[in-house]
CSV table of C-alpha atoms in Angstrom, one decimal:
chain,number,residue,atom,x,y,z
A,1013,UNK,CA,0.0,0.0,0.0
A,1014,UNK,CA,1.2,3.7,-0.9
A,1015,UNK,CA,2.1,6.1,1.8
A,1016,UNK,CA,1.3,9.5,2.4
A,1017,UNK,CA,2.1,11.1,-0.8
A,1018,UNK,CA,3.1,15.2,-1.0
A,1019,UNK,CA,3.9,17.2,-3.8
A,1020,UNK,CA,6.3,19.3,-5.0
A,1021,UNK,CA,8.8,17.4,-3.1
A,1022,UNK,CA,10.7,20.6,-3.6
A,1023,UNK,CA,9.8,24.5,-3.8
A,1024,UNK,CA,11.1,27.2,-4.4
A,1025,UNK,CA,9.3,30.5,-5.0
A,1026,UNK,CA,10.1,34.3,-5.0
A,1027,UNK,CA,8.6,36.6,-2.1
A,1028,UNK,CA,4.6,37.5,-3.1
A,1029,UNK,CA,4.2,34.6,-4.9
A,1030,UNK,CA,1.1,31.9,-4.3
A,1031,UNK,CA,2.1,28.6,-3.3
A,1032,UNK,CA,0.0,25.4,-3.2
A,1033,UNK,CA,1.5,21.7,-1.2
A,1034,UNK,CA,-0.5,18.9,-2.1
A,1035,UNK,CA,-1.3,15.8,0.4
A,1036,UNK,CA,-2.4,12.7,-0.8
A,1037,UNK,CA,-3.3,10.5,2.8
A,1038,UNK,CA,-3.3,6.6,3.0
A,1039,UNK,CA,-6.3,5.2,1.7
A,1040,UNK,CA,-8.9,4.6,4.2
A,1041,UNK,CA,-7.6,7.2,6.4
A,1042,UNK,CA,-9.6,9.6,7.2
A,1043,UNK,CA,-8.2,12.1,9.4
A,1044,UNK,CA,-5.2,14.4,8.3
A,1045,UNK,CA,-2.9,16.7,9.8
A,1046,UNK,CA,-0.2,19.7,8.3
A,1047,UNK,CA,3.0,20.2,10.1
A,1048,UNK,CA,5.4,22.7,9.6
A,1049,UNK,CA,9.1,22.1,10.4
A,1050,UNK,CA,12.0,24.3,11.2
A,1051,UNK,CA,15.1,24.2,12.6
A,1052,UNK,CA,13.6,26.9,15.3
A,1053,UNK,CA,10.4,25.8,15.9
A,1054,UNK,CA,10.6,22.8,15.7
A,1055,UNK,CA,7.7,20.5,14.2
A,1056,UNK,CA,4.2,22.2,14.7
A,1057,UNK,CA,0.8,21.5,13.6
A,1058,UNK,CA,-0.6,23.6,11.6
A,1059,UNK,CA,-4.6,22.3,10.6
A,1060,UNK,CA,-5.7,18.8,11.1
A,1061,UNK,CA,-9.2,17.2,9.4
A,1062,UNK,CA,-11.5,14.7,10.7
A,1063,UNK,CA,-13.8,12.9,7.8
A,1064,UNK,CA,-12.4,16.0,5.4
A,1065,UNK,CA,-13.6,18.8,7.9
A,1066,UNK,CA,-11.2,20.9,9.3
A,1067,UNK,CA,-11.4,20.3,13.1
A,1068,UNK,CA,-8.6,22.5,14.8
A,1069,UNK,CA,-6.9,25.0,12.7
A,1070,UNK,CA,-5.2,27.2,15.5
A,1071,UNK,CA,-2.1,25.9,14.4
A,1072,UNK,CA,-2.1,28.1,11.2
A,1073,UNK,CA,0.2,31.1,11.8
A,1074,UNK,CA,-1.9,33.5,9.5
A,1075,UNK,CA,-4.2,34.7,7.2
A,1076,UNK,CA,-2.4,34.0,4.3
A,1077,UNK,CA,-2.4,30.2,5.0
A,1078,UNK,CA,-5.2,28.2,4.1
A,1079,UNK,CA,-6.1,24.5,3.9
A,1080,UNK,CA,-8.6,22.3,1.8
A,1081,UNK,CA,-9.5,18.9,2.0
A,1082,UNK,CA,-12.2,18.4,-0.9
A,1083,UNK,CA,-12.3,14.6,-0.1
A,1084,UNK,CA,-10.9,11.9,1.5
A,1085,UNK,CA,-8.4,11.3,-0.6
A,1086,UNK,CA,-6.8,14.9,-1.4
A,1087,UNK,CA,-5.8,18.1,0.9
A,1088,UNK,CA,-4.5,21.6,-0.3
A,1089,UNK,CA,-2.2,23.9,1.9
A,1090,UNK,CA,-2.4,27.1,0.3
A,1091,UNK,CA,0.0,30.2,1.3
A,1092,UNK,CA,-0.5,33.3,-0.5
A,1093,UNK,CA,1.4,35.7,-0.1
A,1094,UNK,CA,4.4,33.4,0.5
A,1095,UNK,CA,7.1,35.7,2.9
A,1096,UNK,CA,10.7,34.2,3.5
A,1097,UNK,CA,9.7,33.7,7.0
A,1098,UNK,CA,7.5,30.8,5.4
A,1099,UNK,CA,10.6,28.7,4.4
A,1100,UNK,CA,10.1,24.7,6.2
A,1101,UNK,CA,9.8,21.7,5.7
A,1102,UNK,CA,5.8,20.8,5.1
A,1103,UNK,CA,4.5,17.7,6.2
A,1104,UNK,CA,1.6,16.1,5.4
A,1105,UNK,CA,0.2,12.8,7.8
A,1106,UNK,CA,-2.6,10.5,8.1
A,1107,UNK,CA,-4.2,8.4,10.7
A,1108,UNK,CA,-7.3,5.7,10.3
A,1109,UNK,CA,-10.4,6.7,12.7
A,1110,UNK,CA,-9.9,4.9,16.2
A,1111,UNK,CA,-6.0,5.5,16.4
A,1112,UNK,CA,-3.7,8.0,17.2
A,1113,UNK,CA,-0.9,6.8,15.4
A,1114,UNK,CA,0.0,9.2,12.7
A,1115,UNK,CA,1.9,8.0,9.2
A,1116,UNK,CA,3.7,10.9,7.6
A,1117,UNK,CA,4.8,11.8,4.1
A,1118,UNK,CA,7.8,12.9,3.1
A,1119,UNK,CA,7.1,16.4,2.8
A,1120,UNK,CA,7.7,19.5,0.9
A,1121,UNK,CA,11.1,21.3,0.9
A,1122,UNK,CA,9.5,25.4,0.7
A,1123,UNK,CA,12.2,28.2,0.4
A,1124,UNK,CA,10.7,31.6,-0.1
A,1125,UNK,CA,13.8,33.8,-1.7
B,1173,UNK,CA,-1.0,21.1,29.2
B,1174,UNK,CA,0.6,18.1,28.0
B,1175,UNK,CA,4.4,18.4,27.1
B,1176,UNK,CA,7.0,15.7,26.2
B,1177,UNK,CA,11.0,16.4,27.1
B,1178,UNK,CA,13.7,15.1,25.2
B,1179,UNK,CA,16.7,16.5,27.4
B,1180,UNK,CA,19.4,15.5,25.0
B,1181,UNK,CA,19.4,17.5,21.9
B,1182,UNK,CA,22.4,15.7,20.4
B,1183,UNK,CA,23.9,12.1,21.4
B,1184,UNK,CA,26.8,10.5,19.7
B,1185,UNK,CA,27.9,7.1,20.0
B,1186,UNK,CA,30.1,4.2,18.7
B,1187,UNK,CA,28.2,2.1,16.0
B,1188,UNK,CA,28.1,-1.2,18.2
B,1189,UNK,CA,27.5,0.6,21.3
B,1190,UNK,CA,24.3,1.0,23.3
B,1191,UNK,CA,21.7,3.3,23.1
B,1192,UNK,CA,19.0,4.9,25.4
B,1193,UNK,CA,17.6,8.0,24.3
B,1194,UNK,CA,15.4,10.1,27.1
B,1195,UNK,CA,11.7,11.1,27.0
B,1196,UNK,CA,9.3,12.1,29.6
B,1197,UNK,CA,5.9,13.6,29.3
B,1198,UNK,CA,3.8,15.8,31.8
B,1199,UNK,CA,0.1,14.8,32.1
B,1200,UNK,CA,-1.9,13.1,34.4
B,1201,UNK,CA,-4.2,11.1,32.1
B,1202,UNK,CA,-2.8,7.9,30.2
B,1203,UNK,CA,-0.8,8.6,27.7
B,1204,UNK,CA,-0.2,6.9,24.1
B,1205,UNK,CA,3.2,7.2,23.5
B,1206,UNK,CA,5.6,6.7,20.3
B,1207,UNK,CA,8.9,6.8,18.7
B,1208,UNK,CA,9.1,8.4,15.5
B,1209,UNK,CA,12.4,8.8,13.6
B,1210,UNK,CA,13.7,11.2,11.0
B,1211,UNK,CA,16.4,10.4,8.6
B,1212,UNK,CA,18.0,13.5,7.0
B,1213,UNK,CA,15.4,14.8,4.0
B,1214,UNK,CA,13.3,11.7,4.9
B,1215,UNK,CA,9.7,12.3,6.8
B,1216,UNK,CA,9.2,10.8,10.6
B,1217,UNK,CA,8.9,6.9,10.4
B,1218,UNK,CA,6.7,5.5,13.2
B,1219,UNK,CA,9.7,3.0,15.5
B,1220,UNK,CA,7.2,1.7,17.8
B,1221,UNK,CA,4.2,2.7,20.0
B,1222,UNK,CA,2.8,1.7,23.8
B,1223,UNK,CA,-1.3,1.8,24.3
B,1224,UNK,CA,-1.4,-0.4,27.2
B,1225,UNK,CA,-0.5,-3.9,28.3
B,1226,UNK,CA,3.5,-5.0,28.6
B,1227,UNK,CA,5.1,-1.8,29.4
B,1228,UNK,CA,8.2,-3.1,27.4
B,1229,UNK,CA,7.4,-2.5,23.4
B,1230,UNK,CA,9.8,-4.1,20.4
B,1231,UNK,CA,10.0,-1.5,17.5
B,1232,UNK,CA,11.2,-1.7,14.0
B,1233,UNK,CA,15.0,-2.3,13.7
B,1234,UNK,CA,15.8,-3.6,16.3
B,1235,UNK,CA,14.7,-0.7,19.1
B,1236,UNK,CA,12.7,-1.1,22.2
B,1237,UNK,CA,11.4,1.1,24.5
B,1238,UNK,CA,9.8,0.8,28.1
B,1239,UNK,CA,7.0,2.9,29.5
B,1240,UNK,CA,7.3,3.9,33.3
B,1241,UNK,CA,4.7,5.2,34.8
B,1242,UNK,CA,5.9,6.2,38.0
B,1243,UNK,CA,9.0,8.5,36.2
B,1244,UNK,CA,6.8,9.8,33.6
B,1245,UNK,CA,9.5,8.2,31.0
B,1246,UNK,CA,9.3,6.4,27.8
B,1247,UNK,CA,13.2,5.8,27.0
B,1248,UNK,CA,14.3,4.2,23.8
B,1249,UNK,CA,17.1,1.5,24.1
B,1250,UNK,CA,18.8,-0.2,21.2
B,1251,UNK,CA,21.4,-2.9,22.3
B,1252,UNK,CA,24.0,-2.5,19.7
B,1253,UNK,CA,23.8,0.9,17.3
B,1254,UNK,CA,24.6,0.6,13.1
B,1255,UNK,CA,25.8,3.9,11.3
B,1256,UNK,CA,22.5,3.5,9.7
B,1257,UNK,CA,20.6,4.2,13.2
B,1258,UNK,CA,22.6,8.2,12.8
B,1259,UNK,CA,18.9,10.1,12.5
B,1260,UNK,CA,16.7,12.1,14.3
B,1261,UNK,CA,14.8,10.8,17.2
B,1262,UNK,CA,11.3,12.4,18.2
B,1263,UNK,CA,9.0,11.1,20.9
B,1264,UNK,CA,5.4,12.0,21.1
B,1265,UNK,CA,2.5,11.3,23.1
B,1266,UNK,CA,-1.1,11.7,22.8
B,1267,UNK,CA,-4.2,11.3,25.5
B,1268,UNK,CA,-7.7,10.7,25.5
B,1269,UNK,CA,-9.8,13.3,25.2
B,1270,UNK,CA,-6.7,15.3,24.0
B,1271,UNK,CA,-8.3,16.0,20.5
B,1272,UNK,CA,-6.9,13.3,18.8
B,1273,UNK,CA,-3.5,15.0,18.6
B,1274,UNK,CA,0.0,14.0,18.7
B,1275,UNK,CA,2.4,16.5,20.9
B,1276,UNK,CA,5.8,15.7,19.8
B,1277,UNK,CA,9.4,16.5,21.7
B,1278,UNK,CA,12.0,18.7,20.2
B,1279,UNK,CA,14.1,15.5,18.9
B,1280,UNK,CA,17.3,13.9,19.8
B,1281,UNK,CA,19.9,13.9,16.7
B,1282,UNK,CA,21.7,11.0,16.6
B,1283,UNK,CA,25.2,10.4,15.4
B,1284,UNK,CA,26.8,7.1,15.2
B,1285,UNK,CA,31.0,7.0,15.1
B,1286,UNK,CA,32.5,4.1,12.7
């Protein structure tokens, strides 16, 4: 069975510019969670989704990031403007409904010049 | 609020050696607690996880790890480390009623010496 599948695997983008990450969870999942890593922070979560409806999205450090989850089977993390400040390492996981065990991607290298 | 400690940011040790990496939580509910780790440019890997039951756990590759309730720890242990174990170590836990969420520890890095 596939894993947690991201794309880009790699991004890089110039201040201003919109930038989408795609998350494609493990079938039959159905709860999914954005993390953003860096070397300060650490790894933090972001938005996670229960059933595709985004349960707790304090996470989100602004505006300018948004997340979809049209279905079970995709999710959309959306920053617009990007800033350099947004530069990470975006992960994307997914559990099935009963655990809390968490199955991560391997994420999306942004850098915001 | 819940918190998980990893006191060692960086641990380096002789590939055949021992390991025990450190992790303690604070909360006073049962916790769920795992081992993810993190090799460079790689996402976290699930190592092993305790629920309940035998407070000892068997991972993947070879780690272990051993709940104690009464030190608040859930230590990783490997008998004898490969160069291959040189990664980045993260323990999380997660409770009931804790909104399904995983809180995860700053990570241990790893490095093995030949």
């Amino acid at each position: 069975d596939a894993g947690v599948i991201q794309s880009p695997r790699h991004e890089v983008t110039e201040m201003g510019q919109e930038v989408t990450l795609r998350c494609k969870p493990i079938s039959g999942h159905n709860s999914l969670f954005w993390y953003r890593q860096t070397m300060m922070r650490g790894l933090e979560l972001l938005i996670y989704f229960n059933n595709n409806v985004p349960i707790d999205d304090s996470g989100m450090p602004e505006d300018r990031f948004s997340a979809k989850m049209p279905n079970a089977s995709f999710s959309t993390l959306k920053i617009q403007p990007s800033e350099p400040r947004d530069s990470a390492v975006y992960f994307c996981a997914s559990r099935v409904a009963g655990s809390y065990e968490q199955y991560f991607g391997p994420g999306t290298r942004l850098t915001v010049t | 609020a819940q918190s998980v400690t990893q006191p060692d940011i960086h641990i380096t040790v002789s590939e055949g050696a021992s390991l025990e990496l450190r992790c303690n939580y604070s909360y006073g509910a049962t916790p769920y607690l795992f081992w993810y780790v993190q090799s460079p440019g790689q996402g976290l890997q699930l190592l092993l996880k305790y629920f309940s039951g035998d407070t000892l756990v068997q991972g993947i590759k070879g780690f272990e790890a051993e709940f104690k309730r009464s030190q608040s720890s859930f230590n990783l242990r490997k008998p004898s480390v490969h160069w291959s174990d040189a990664a980045e170590y993260f323990c999380a836990v997660a409770f009931t009623g804790g909104g399904n969420k995983l809180t995860f520890g700053t990570g241990t890095q790893l490095k093995v010496e030949l």
